[in-house]
Amino acid sequence: MVTIYDIAKKAGVSPATVSRVLNNGPVRISTKEKILKIIEKENFVPDNRAVYLKKLNTKKIGLIVPDVLNPIYSLKIKVIHDYLKERNYYLILGNSYGYVDEEKSILEMFERERVAGVIIGTCEGEDDSCLVPIFTRMLNNGIKIVFTGKKNYGLKVDVISVNNVSGTYKITNYLIKTGRKKIGFISGEKSLRATEERLEGYLKALKERGLKIDKEIILCEGEYKLENGKRLTKKLLRKVDAIVCGNDLMAIGAIKAIEENGLKVPDDISVCGFDDIFLSSLIKPSLTTVHQPIEKISEIACERLIGWIDGKIKKEEEILIEPEIIIRESA
Amino acid sequence: MVTIYDIAKKAGVSPATVSRVLNNGPVRISTKEKILKIIEKENFVPDNRAVYLKKLNTKKIGLIVPDVLNPIYSLKIKVIHDYLKERNYYLILGNSYGYVDEEKSILEMFERERVAGVIIGTCEGEDDSCLVPIFTRMLNNGIKIVFTGKKNYGLKVDVISVNNVSGTYKITNYLIKTGRKKIGFISGEKSLRATEERLEGYLKALKERGLKIDKEIILCEGEYKLENGKRLTKKLLRKVDAIVCGNDLMAIGAIKAIEENGLKVPDDISVCGFDDIFLSSLIKPSLTTVHQPIEKISEIACERLIGWIDGKIKKEEEILIEPEIIIRESA
DNA sequence: TTACCATTTGAAATTGATTTCAATCTCTTT
DNA sequence: AAAGAGATTGAAATCAATTTCAAATGGTAA
């Protein structure tokens, strides 16, 4: 491969001068043009490995999501990718499947790559408190970290997330208003922040409206996926007249389960979700759900992360975005 | 940050010995253990920039997709990510939106990063023949490239793709068998390989069955997206009794357009798609479509790419995977 | 013509690892 | 006890850039 030395030799200058051309340093216009011509002719492309060995900011950002197949994370990836690209950063992607072992190995890869910052796009999967030592080490080594939608474990990191409590509170209230009395709740693992808070909003609404809380119809286990929604819903059939689901995929599973058992949505059982993925408006009955402001969350996450990297932000913050509920056919 | 020199000093050995420990070189067991302890204690993590400045294979693979939001590409990303991770490679992701300018800037970033290989996951977007010089330069510089689903422009690259011709041929035949006579065709840009070939299969089936080809009901323009499917379908209403769509998203758009105009799918107009995305089985009516073997294509692409990188593959190939049609409710 | 200042330039150090080559240390064998 | 073989180790070069410091060059004013 062509190096800066080859260019320097052909141009009759020192490598330092070529480097200055590449970095807009002070070089006489005529020499600059001569060097640029040679660079073009020789197909020279600088080697980032060497460039960023000297420079401080590697311009690389690591992003971890639990499931690229979940449209909510596809959207997160898209928004973050675009925001960063605009600012000359680029993205290394890790897909953790919600497993801490995977997440750990991805984080270690990010460390070796000396990424400037990391965005954790996770808010579902296993309990990941055991990653705290790695996060601490990364922070100590100057790698900036922003969480979206998970606990901060007392770390010096921003947390940007939707107000989960308020989301399920609003939608449960809506169900009550439409006359539903036996409202069930299904979601993924209890240990997760998303589960904890979404459950909290649901309970809050029931309490305020004086409805009885029945542990039999609250099921928080397994993954935030369609199949699991189906599985859990089967246990609630004929016990409830509405179900608040932990996310849209589970809600879609719930609708499938209800229909497969000869019942109707929303006539027999109302179903509502959380996320407002693309799909939710397309299925039938279309899904009543809590809209997650993914674009906003992702952009704030990027903005904060770059703020940290540029040294403009020094103090961590927890930023909650207020969600809206979207009323459609399923409830 | 802690370096190999710091570790060497604390252990009373030379950096070379520390490097040997990191790379499983010959080191006395007792010194190895001593060094490992210090590495652990000092939180040392090697710097890949320096590591791969010396080593030939950077273990980085660049992947370009036109749209992370399209489930077909989410799936591609997932499969490729997993396959590579298993083999100690990792992924740098670029989202091109089908724009050649974006694709160009992503490719340049890959070059600077000295990726070992690139997978082009594109098969839609603008005509990208103008990227040939960049691909040539990358190949000359030893970066291996594999295309999935696009023209190879005479380059020394593998092309792995679904047999598009066969896919639309089969599904058009199916429509004819069910008694449809006026079958329309809608898709994205004509210049794309996917469009060209899918159109070819459609035309082949019509000709073989002796049906008249009517240019008025063949519309190839715009993007492979839902909205565009809707837009094009509106022009075909009342002119056709079936529509073959370039992909599933367009087909879903087609169904929406038909229903919004008071017609029924499949009673008034049959609709079929191409891809078999997750969504297609969930909507109502569920979509009859050509199943794209994305997992298989992606895995072969990875396998071939790593074969090239390891020097085990020397000759480019074009690999076509035969698709199956999935009959559901929409046709 | 000289002094002074600003603009260009290059030599050499630096970044953090790996790798080669030669030297040293341990054994085993005679 | 000496020789030889094999296992460990370190010094220095290398990878491909940037950056610092000092030197050279050019232009202007006194």
XYZ file of C-alpha atoms (C1' of nucleotides) in Angstrom:
722
model
C 0.000 0.000 0.000
C 1.032 3.561 -0.703
C 2.235 5.472 2.357
C 2.881 9.077 3.177
C 6.601 8.398 2.643
C 6.039 7.298 -0.931
C 4.139 10.484 -1.579
C 6.846 12.565 0.108
C 9.570 10.989 -1.994
C 7.703 11.525 -5.291
C 6.995 15.126 -4.361
C 10.528 15.814 -3.147
C 9.342 16.946 0.274
C 9.343 15.501 3.788
C 6.521 13.321 5.178
C 5.764 16.150 7.596
C 4.763 18.372 4.713
C 2.491 15.722 3.254
C 0.903 15.322 6.667
C 0.313 19.067 6.779
C -1.458 18.902 3.448
C -3.706 16.164 4.779
C -4.516 18.131 7.910
C -4.822 21.610 6.437
C -1.598 22.747 8.061
C 0.509 25.676 6.790
C 1.887 24.730 3.375
C 2.681 26.929 0.395
C -0.200 26.761 -2.071
C 1.996 25.605 -4.936
C 3.512 22.685 -2.991
C 0.098 21.780 -1.639
C -1.313 21.474 -5.132
C 1.644 19.463 -6.315
C 1.263 17.029 -3.409
C -2.493 16.720 -3.858
C -1.963 15.789 -7.488
C 0.458 13.039 -6.534
C -1.877 11.763 -3.819
C -4.643 11.537 -6.381
C -2.457 9.854 -8.981
C -0.996 7.314 -6.583
C -4.376 6.455 -5.039
C -3.090 7.251 -1.585
C -5.526 6.738 1.280
C -4.279 7.482 4.805
C -4.272 4.665 7.327
C -6.537 5.437 10.274
C -4.693 3.003 12.480
C -1.620 5.184 12.307
C -3.524 8.465 12.219
C -5.379 7.802 15.445
C -2.402 6.268 17.183
C -1.230 9.838 17.608
C -4.493 11.758 17.713
C -6.617 11.626 20.841
C -10.115 11.307 19.439
C -10.510 8.169 17.360
C -13.854 9.308 15.945
C -15.252 5.827 16.522
C -18.402 5.212 18.517
C -19.520 1.788 19.693
C -23.222 1.016 19.835
C -24.747 -2.009 21.541
C -28.312 -3.106 20.893
C -30.000 -6.240 22.172
C -31.670 -7.200 18.904
C -31.179 -5.667 15.485
C -34.300 -7.446 14.307
C -36.513 -5.478 16.671
C -37.671 -2.462 14.624
C -37.257 -0.179 17.606
C -33.523 -0.897 17.560
C -33.281 -0.710 13.785
C -34.612 2.802 14.158
C -32.166 3.578 16.945
C -29.303 2.347 14.770
C -30.484 4.445 11.866
C -30.850 7.663 13.818
C -27.545 7.258 15.632
C -25.721 6.271 12.449
C -26.981 9.346 10.651
C -26.316 11.759 13.480
C -22.765 10.532 13.901
C -21.977 10.402 10.209
C -22.999 14.030 9.898
C -20.325 14.850 12.478
C -17.579 12.661 11.035
C -17.905 9.923 13.582
C -18.613 6.381 12.600
C -20.285 3.420 14.100
C -19.136 0.018 15.268
C -22.147 -2.134 15.914
C -22.555 -4.876 18.478
C -25.625 -7.056 18.831
C -25.834 -8.535 22.313
C -29.099 -10.518 22.190
C -29.548 -9.294 25.723
C -26.850 -11.666 26.977
C -24.351 -10.151 29.375
C -21.584 -12.416 28.125
C -22.070 -11.092 24.629
C -22.287 -7.552 25.885
C -19.084 -8.031 27.823
C -17.161 -9.313 24.844
C -18.468 -6.465 22.701
C -17.419 -3.908 25.305
C -13.945 -5.433 25.407
C -13.726 -5.166 21.659
C -14.714 -1.495 21.916
C -11.965 -0.959 24.468
C -9.334 -2.528 22.249
C -10.529 -0.383 19.383
C -10.159 2.659 21.628
C -13.567 4.005 20.693
C -14.133 7.577 21.791
C -17.513 6.737 23.231
C -20.150 4.083 23.672
C -23.917 4.201 23.460
C -25.726 1.388 25.199
C -29.000 1.009 23.382
C -30.133 -1.792 25.608
C -33.146 -1.781 27.834
C -34.018 -5.435 27.793
C -32.258 -8.755 28.219
C -30.565 -10.177 31.281
C -29.679 -8.356 34.463
C -26.413 -6.668 33.664
C -25.217 -5.263 36.961
C -22.147 -7.486 36.621
C -20.887 -5.239 33.836
C -20.322 -2.363 36.228
C -16.571 -3.099 36.673
C -16.036 -2.951 32.915
C -17.968 0.282 32.588
C -15.919 1.710 35.426
C -12.662 0.705 33.766
C -13.761 2.250 30.477
C -14.745 5.482 32.159
C -11.398 5.564 33.984
C -9.664 5.149 30.647
C -11.497 8.158 29.264
C -14.112 6.355 27.178
C -17.391 8.247 27.451
C -20.599 6.279 27.905
C -24.265 7.118 27.494
C -27.086 4.748 28.402
C -30.468 4.814 26.775
C -33.174 3.212 28.808
C -31.407 1.362 31.583
C -30.194 1.800 35.131
C -26.990 3.778 35.623
C -25.794 1.757 38.639
C -24.340 4.891 40.168
C -21.905 5.302 37.259
C -20.866 8.641 35.871
C -22.987 8.220 32.757
C -26.013 9.916 31.263
C -29.240 8.009 31.063
C -31.662 9.063 28.360
C -34.956 7.271 28.331
C -38.653 7.457 27.848
C -40.720 7.980 30.954
C -41.856 4.385 31.234
C -43.968 4.925 34.335
C -45.916 7.676 32.695
C -46.399 5.631 29.506
C -48.083 2.622 31.075
C -49.874 4.889 33.556
C -51.512 6.790 30.726
C -52.462 3.745 28.722
C -53.801 1.818 31.708
C -55.892 4.829 32.614
C -57.239 4.865 29.082
C -58.242 1.198 29.383
C -60.016 1.898 32.659
C -61.846 4.827 31.093
C -63.136 2.552 28.323
C -64.700 0.409 31.022
C -62.170 -2.388 31.423
C -62.041 -3.880 34.894
C -59.736 -6.889 34.834
C -56.570 -5.601 33.255
C -53.611 -7.967 33.010
C -49.946 -7.096 32.516
C -47.302 -9.066 30.643
C -43.667 -8.198 29.979
C -40.086 -9.495 29.895
C -37.756 -10.074 32.845
C -38.512 -8.386 36.162
C -34.890 -7.338 36.767
C -34.920 -4.858 33.897
C -35.477 -1.193 34.347
C -38.061 -1.153 31.546
C -40.066 -3.896 33.212
C -39.838 -2.361 36.657
C -41.006 1.056 35.535
C -43.691 -0.047 33.111
C -45.125 -2.255 35.803
C -45.006 0.668 38.216
C -47.077 2.889 35.913
C -49.639 0.134 35.478
C -49.930 -0.425 39.238
C -50.155 3.291 39.906
C -53.125 3.664 37.580
C -54.941 0.682 39.111
C -54.409 2.005 42.626
C -55.523 5.532 41.832
C -58.673 4.258 40.204
C -59.364 1.911 43.098
C -59.056 -1.302 41.099
C -57.882 -4.461 42.835
C -54.343 -5.628 42.043
C -54.305 -9.300 41.172
C -50.865 -10.937 41.042
C -52.315 -13.840 39.079
C -52.689 -11.649 36.013
C -49.277 -9.965 36.215
C -46.670 -12.004 34.351
C -43.125 -10.656 33.965
C -40.825 -13.311 32.566
C -38.860 -14.312 29.478
C -37.984 -12.184 26.496
C -39.589 -9.081 25.015
C -40.536 -11.007 21.882
C -43.622 -12.028 19.947
C -43.540 -15.691 20.933
C -43.218 -14.874 24.590
C -46.189 -12.507 24.359
C -48.208 -15.331 22.896
C -47.087 -17.756 25.572
C -47.889 -15.469 28.494
C -51.214 -14.367 27.044
C -52.423 -17.963 26.839
C -52.224 -18.067 30.622
C -54.471 -15.004 30.934
C -57.295 -15.920 28.519
C -60.713 -15.791 30.210
C -59.170 -14.175 33.292
C -58.951 -10.636 31.867
C -60.772 -8.134 29.670
C -57.631 -6.194 28.747
C -53.867 -6.689 28.641
C -51.134 -4.086 28.970
C -48.074 -5.493 27.188
C -44.429 -4.657 27.869
C -43.803 -3.876 24.221
C -45.436 -3.999 20.801
C -43.966 -7.315 19.752
C -45.443 -8.966 22.814
C -48.739 -7.208 22.132
C -48.826 -8.572 18.609
C -48.164 -12.017 20.066
C -50.995 -11.408 22.515
C -53.411 -10.573 19.694
C -52.386 -13.748 17.853
C -52.924 -15.852 20.965
C -56.338 -14.342 21.627
C -57.520 -14.819 18.043
C -56.182 -18.359 17.848
C -58.391 -19.164 20.820
C -61.485 -17.901 19.089
C -61.762 -14.611 20.987
C -61.882 -11.118 19.478
C -59.702 -8.053 19.940
C -60.810 -5.609 21.263
C -64.388 -6.905 21.801
C -63.461 -9.704 24.217
C -60.024 -8.512 25.265
C -58.385 -5.138 24.638
C -54.653 -5.211 23.967
C -52.160 -2.412 24.087
C -48.424 -2.254 23.569
C -45.394 -0.058 24.128
C -42.983 1.319 21.484
C -45.178 2.150 18.481
C -43.105 0.254 15.950
C -43.742 0.622 12.232
C -45.631 -2.661 12.208
C -48.195 -1.580 14.796
C -50.141 0.597 12.417
C -50.124 -2.068 9.710
C -51.515 -5.101 11.497
C -55.196 -5.729 12.035
C -56.550 -4.742 14.432
C -54.009 -1.921 14.465
C -52.336 -1.527 17.819
C -53.137 1.003 20.531
C -49.789 1.732 22.086
C -47.388 4.097 23.830
C -45.260 5.949 21.319
C -41.576 5.747 22.147
C -39.773 8.876 20.989
C -36.809 6.912 19.687
C -35.571 9.631 17.357
C -35.495 12.153 20.153
C -33.867 9.797 22.650
C -31.234 8.691 20.146
C -30.396 12.203 19.094
C -30.062 13.434 22.642
C -27.865 10.434 23.401
C -25.552 11.305 20.503
C -25.528 14.973 21.375
C -24.623 14.266 24.994
C -21.982 11.715 24.037
C -20.227 14.113 21.678
C -20.535 16.792 24.351
C -18.659 14.531 26.758
C -16.025 13.688 24.152
C -15.458 17.354 23.338
C -15.125 18.120 27.028
C -18.139 20.404 26.988
C -20.163 18.234 29.350
C -18.788 17.335 32.765
C -21.779 16.285 34.792
C -23.991 13.283 34.185
C -27.726 13.723 33.821
C -30.828 11.607 33.725
C -33.124 12.771 30.964
C -36.694 11.514 30.771
C -38.776 12.007 27.650
C -42.527 12.130 28.034
C -44.367 9.649 25.787
C -47.745 9.976 24.115
C -50.320 7.255 23.724
C -51.575 6.359 20.260
C -55.142 5.145 20.160
C -55.928 2.684 17.373
C -58.195 -0.319 17.052
C -56.892 -2.894 19.526
C -58.140 -1.004 22.616
C -3.750 4.539 29.441
C -1.674 1.566 30.494
C 0.673 0.279 27.796
C 2.674 -2.845 27.259
C 5.745 -0.912 28.456
C 4.159 -0.171 31.813
C 3.397 -3.838 32.240
C 6.933 -4.805 31.181
C 8.461 -2.415 33.684
C 6.324 -3.626 36.595
C 7.087 -7.245 35.717
C 10.802 -6.633 35.234
C 10.766 -8.024 31.693
C 10.929 -6.596 28.189
C 7.864 -5.500 26.185
C 8.599 -8.373 23.808
C 7.893 -10.870 26.555
C 4.616 -9.193 27.432
C 3.668 -9.305 23.777
C 4.454 -13.020 23.738
C 2.138 -13.560 26.669
C -0.630 -11.742 24.801
C -0.089 -13.824 21.676
C 0.551 -17.211 23.247
C 4.215 -17.141 22.301
C 6.922 -19.150 24.098
C 7.209 -17.857 27.663
C 8.122 -19.692 30.854
C 4.946 -20.585 32.722
C 6.007 -18.796 35.902
C 6.754 -15.496 34.125
C 3.581 -15.818 32.099
C 1.524 -16.096 35.253
C 3.307 -13.184 36.872
C 2.677 -10.995 33.822
C -0.966 -12.029 33.544
C -1.489 -11.049 37.159
C -0.034 -7.609 36.545
C -2.111 -7.175 33.379
C -5.213 -8.020 35.381
C -4.292 -5.720 38.240
C -3.378 -2.774 36.040
C -6.478 -3.129 33.864
C -4.367 -3.339 30.752
C -6.226 -3.658 27.449
C -4.155 -3.811 24.247
C -4.659 -1.109 21.661
C -5.900 -2.557 18.372
C -4.613 0.450 16.450
C -1.074 -0.547 17.322
C -1.702 -4.280 17.147
C -3.030 -4.192 13.600
C -0.497 -1.660 12.421
C 1.897 -4.598 12.370
C -0.413 -7.521 11.679
C -1.763 -8.020 8.184
C -5.357 -8.964 8.869
C -7.222 -6.233 10.724
C -10.159 -8.517 11.518
C -12.553 -5.744 10.558
C -15.281 -6.182 7.973
C -17.274 -3.332 6.506
C -20.923 -3.890 5.632
C -23.054 -1.532 3.558
C -26.828 -1.795 3.487
C -29.246 0.603 1.811
C -31.729 0.789 4.656
C -31.385 -0.591 8.173
C -35.099 -0.055 8.659
C -35.984 -2.603 6.000
C -36.384 -5.897 7.887
C -34.635 -7.777 5.111
C -31.480 -5.790 5.838
C -31.887 -6.029 9.604
C -31.816 -9.759 9.103
C -28.772 -9.521 6.858
C -26.992 -7.455 9.488
C -27.887 -9.926 12.187
C -26.724 -13.003 10.312
C -23.482 -11.398 9.136
C -22.764 -9.944 12.579
C -23.186 -13.339 14.214
C -21.192 -15.259 11.642
C -18.283 -12.851 11.857
C -18.313 -12.599 15.635
C -18.031 -16.368 15.866
C -14.809 -16.104 13.861
C -13.319 -13.160 15.728
C -14.099 -10.609 13.081
C -16.179 -7.570 13.786
C -18.465 -5.319 11.893
C -18.376 -1.694 10.857
C -21.776 -0.711 9.582
C -22.627 1.800 6.889
C -26.148 2.787 5.887
C -26.205 4.226 2.384
C -29.911 4.931 1.802
C -29.237 3.745 -1.702
C -27.363 6.967 -2.500
C -24.087 6.520 -4.324
C -22.573 9.565 -2.649
C -23.203 8.024 0.746
C -21.923 4.686 -0.422
C -18.782 6.322 -1.725
C -18.031 8.084 1.522
C -18.642 4.886 3.473
C -16.289 2.951 1.197
C -13.621 5.611 1.708
C -14.035 5.290 5.449
C -13.600 1.523 5.124
C -10.402 2.078 3.168
C -8.972 4.387 5.808
C -9.857 1.840 8.448
C -8.025 -0.793 6.419
C -10.861 -3.274 6.727
C -9.905 -6.771 5.664
C -13.026 -7.115 3.584
C -16.299 -5.542 2.557
C -19.753 -6.981 2.047
C -22.074 -4.932 -0.096
C -25.556 -5.795 1.060
C -27.173 -3.512 -1.450
C -29.531 -4.485 -4.195
C -31.593 -1.365 -4.453
C -31.051 2.372 -4.646
C -29.421 4.407 -7.385
C -27.383 3.104 -10.275
C -23.925 2.680 -8.807
C -21.731 1.898 -11.773
C -19.764 5.049 -10.944
C -18.335 3.298 -7.875
C -16.352 0.892 -10.033
C -13.085 2.915 -9.773
C -13.248 2.829 -5.978
C -13.956 -0.892 -5.907
C -11.029 -1.405 -8.261
C -8.719 0.602 -6.047
C -9.793 -1.341 -2.974
C -9.248 -4.663 -4.715
C -5.800 -3.492 -5.853
C -4.994 -2.626 -2.277
C -5.884 -6.145 -1.166
C -9.305 -5.437 0.329
C -11.594 -8.345 -0.496
C -15.144 -7.615 -1.608
C -18.285 -9.684 -1.880
C -21.538 -8.437 -3.387
C -24.920 -9.729 -2.429
C -27.594 -9.134 -4.993
C -26.102 -6.676 -7.451
C -24.165 -6.523 -10.677
C -20.437 -7.203 -10.480
C -19.490 -4.796 -13.280
C -16.755 -7.169 -14.402
C -14.931 -6.807 -11.075
C -13.050 -9.635 -9.419
C -15.738 -10.095 -6.763
C -18.191 -12.793 -5.816
C -21.881 -12.151 -6.295
C -24.231 -14.075 -4.056
C -27.887 -13.581 -4.723
C -31.296 -15.068 -4.947
C -32.426 -16.188 -8.379
C -34.696 -13.219 -8.985
C -35.851 -14.359 -12.407
C -36.957 -17.681 -11.065
C -38.734 -16.063 -8.096
C -41.055 -13.796 -10.061
C -41.415 -16.449 -12.758
C -42.782 -18.913 -10.224
C -45.097 -16.476 -8.533
C -46.449 -15.040 -11.782
C -47.135 -18.574 -12.944
C -49.016 -19.191 -9.735
C -51.176 -16.109 -10.333
C -51.961 -17.291 -13.857
C -52.884 -20.733 -12.568
C -55.372 -19.158 -10.148
C -57.084 -17.626 -13.166
C -55.677 -14.100 -13.198
C -55.445 -12.539 -16.633
C -54.408 -8.921 -16.247
C -51.341 -9.054 -14.071
C -49.518 -5.798 -13.351
C -45.934 -5.316 -12.154
C -44.562 -2.602 -9.885
C -41.030 -2.148 -8.516
C -38.229 0.337 -7.815
C -35.758 1.799 -10.293
C -35.212 0.070 -13.624
C -31.419 0.396 -13.488
C -31.109 -2.032 -10.602
C -30.240 -5.640 -11.020
C -33.123 -6.688 -8.765
C -35.622 -4.774 -10.877
C -34.225 -6.007 -14.164
C -34.284 -9.645 -13.170
C -37.590 -9.654 -11.326
C -39.188 -7.997 -14.311
C -37.577 -10.615 -16.565
C -39.131 -13.507 -14.611
C -42.542 -11.841 -14.764
C -42.293 -11.297 -18.516
C -41.046 -14.835 -19.100
C -44.078 -16.322 -17.349
C -46.514 -14.137 -19.299
C -44.909 -15.053 -22.608
C -44.818 -18.774 -21.917
C -48.470 -18.780 -20.963
C -49.385 -16.715 -23.988
C -50.623 -13.679 -22.095
C -50.357 -10.248 -23.690
C -47.671 -7.930 -22.291
C -49.108 -4.505 -21.538
C -46.551 -1.757 -20.831
C -49.268 0.373 -19.274
C -49.414 -1.902 -16.249
C -45.649 -2.271 -15.747
C -44.322 0.496 -13.507
C -40.672 0.483 -12.411
C -39.763 3.727 -10.694
C -38.885 5.248 -7.333
C -37.894 3.471 -4.157
C -38.549 -0.041 -2.914
C -40.686 1.301 -0.074
C -44.236 1.106 1.207
C -45.271 4.589 0.145
C -44.003 4.066 -3.359
C -45.918 0.781 -3.605
C -49.047 2.658 -2.646
C -48.393 5.419 -5.152
C -47.770 3.106 -8.086
C -50.686 0.836 -7.250
C -53.120 3.753 -7.398
C -52.260 4.053 -11.085
C -53.175 0.417 -11.695
C -56.541 0.190 -9.899
C -59.313 -1.086 -12.174
C -56.765 -1.954 -14.872
C -55.575 -5.223 -13.303
C -56.767 -8.298 -11.419
C -53.353 -9.033 -9.859
C -50.099 -7.224 -9.078
C -46.616 -8.663 -8.791
C -44.643 -6.345 -6.507
C -40.870 -5.800 -6.469
C -40.709 -6.432 -2.733
C -42.896 -7.025 0.308
C -42.916 -3.436 1.505
C -44.290 -2.306 -1.847
C -46.800 -5.154 -1.726
C -48.029 -4.018 1.673
C -48.355 -0.520 0.247
C -50.282 -2.016 -2.661
C -52.716 -3.742 -0.315
C -53.263 -0.492 1.570
C -53.923 1.411 -1.654
C -56.367 -1.210 -2.888
C -58.292 -1.307 0.393
C -58.366 2.468 0.703
C -60.119 2.524 -2.640
C -62.832 0.187 -1.483
C -61.570 -2.914 -3.267
C -60.729 -6.262 -1.693
C -57.532 -8.325 -1.643
C -57.451 -10.968 -3.072
C -61.090 -11.004 -4.317
C -60.782 -7.972 -6.594
C -57.030 -7.825 -6.972
C -54.429 -10.419 -5.920
C -51.177 -9.053 -4.575
C -47.870 -10.775 -4.131
C -44.492 -9.625 -2.916
C -40.830 -10.574 -2.820
C -38.636 -11.093 0.275
C -40.895 -12.754 2.840
C -40.142 -10.339 5.656
C -41.292 -11.035 9.213
C -44.188 -8.648 8.755
C -45.660 -10.482 5.781
C -47.109 -13.292 7.825
C -48.556 -10.894 10.389
C -50.587 -8.498 8.271
C -54.075 -9.207 7.032
C -54.504 -10.519 4.454
C -51.185 -12.244 4.983
C -48.877 -11.894 2.026
C -48.224 -14.445 -0.704
C -44.603 -13.873 -1.584
C -41.237 -15.156 -2.767
C -39.111 -16.239 0.166
C -35.652 -14.695 0.042
C -33.103 -17.029 1.619
C -31.334 -14.180 3.392
C -29.682 -16.382 5.999
C -28.206 -18.604 3.363
C -27.066 -15.741 1.136
C -25.511 -13.873 4.058
C -23.708 -16.908 5.364
C -22.296 -17.819 1.988
C -21.196 -14.204 1.552
C -19.325 -14.311 4.872
C -17.843 -17.697 4.148
C -16.575 -16.596 0.749
C -15.226 -13.323 2.101
C -13.227 -15.034 4.824
C -12.060 -17.556 2.242
C -10.681 -14.697 0.158
C -9.051 -13.084 3.182
C -7.396 -16.347 4.219
C -6.133 -16.823 0.699
C -8.095 -20.014 0.233
C -10.282 -18.601 -2.530
C -8.664 -17.174 -5.656
C -11.411 -17.157 -8.267
C -14.613 -15.140 -8.178
C -17.951 -16.880 -8.518
C -21.554 -15.980 -9.084
C -23.773 -17.991 -6.775
C -27.524 -18.071 -7.306
C -29.836 -19.388 -4.621
C -33.147 -20.816 -5.707
C -36.150 -19.223 -3.929
C -39.440 -20.796 -2.916
C -42.834 -19.178 -3.097
C -44.933 -18.902 0.032
C -48.655 -19.039 -0.571
C -50.750 -17.120 1.932
C -53.977 -15.133 1.722
C -53.216 -12.168 -0.551
C -53.111 -14.268 -3.743
C 22.174 46.891 3.340
C 20.688 45.137 7.550
C 17.419 43.803 10.984
C 13.264 41.762 12.051
C 9.207 39.062 11.596
C 6.270 35.708 9.487
C 5.854 31.885 6.587
C 7.460 27.232 5.070
C 9.942 23.292 5.703
C 12.516 19.121 7.592
C 14.770 16.031 11.168
C 13.683 13.391 14.710
C 10.736 11.917 18.414
C 6.400 9.809 19.358
C 2.281 6.694 19.367
C 1.849 1.184 21.172
C 2.126 -2.725 19.714
C 4.819 -7.073 17.003
C 8.715 -9.505 15.179
C 13.412 -10.798 14.047
C 17.797 -12.027 15.375
C 21.003 -12.970 18.518
C 22.159 -13.857 23.225
C 21.495 -16.183 27.466
C 19.853 -19.610 30.386
C 18.581 -24.657 31.512
C 18.770 -29.036 30.985
C 20.345 -33.522 29.455
C 23.874 -36.435 27.831
C 28.435 -38.093 27.484
C 32.901 -31.210 33.923
C 32.102 -30.030 29.210
C 29.301 -30.009 25.173
C 25.165 -29.633 22.790
C 20.255 -28.880 22.286
C 16.274 -26.585 23.319
C 13.773 -23.234 25.780
C 13.500 -18.249 27.218
C 14.508 -13.633 26.815
C 15.779 -8.799 25.189
C 17.474 -5.049 21.928
C 16.236 -2.875 18.153
C 13.706 -2.436 13.914
C 9.192 -1.938 12.120
C 4.340 -0.538 11.103
C 2.319 4.608 9.128
C 1.060 8.354 10.540
C 1.504 13.230 13.609
C 3.895 16.767 16.075
C 7.570 19.484 18.083
C 11.405 22.221 17.624
C 14.559 24.407 15.143
C 16.231 25.960 10.777
C 15.708 27.999 6.374
C 13.407 31.097 3.436
C 10.995 35.329 1.988
C 9.359 39.877 2.473
C 9.148 44.470 4.506
C 10.732 48.499 6.930
C 14.385 51.369 8.705
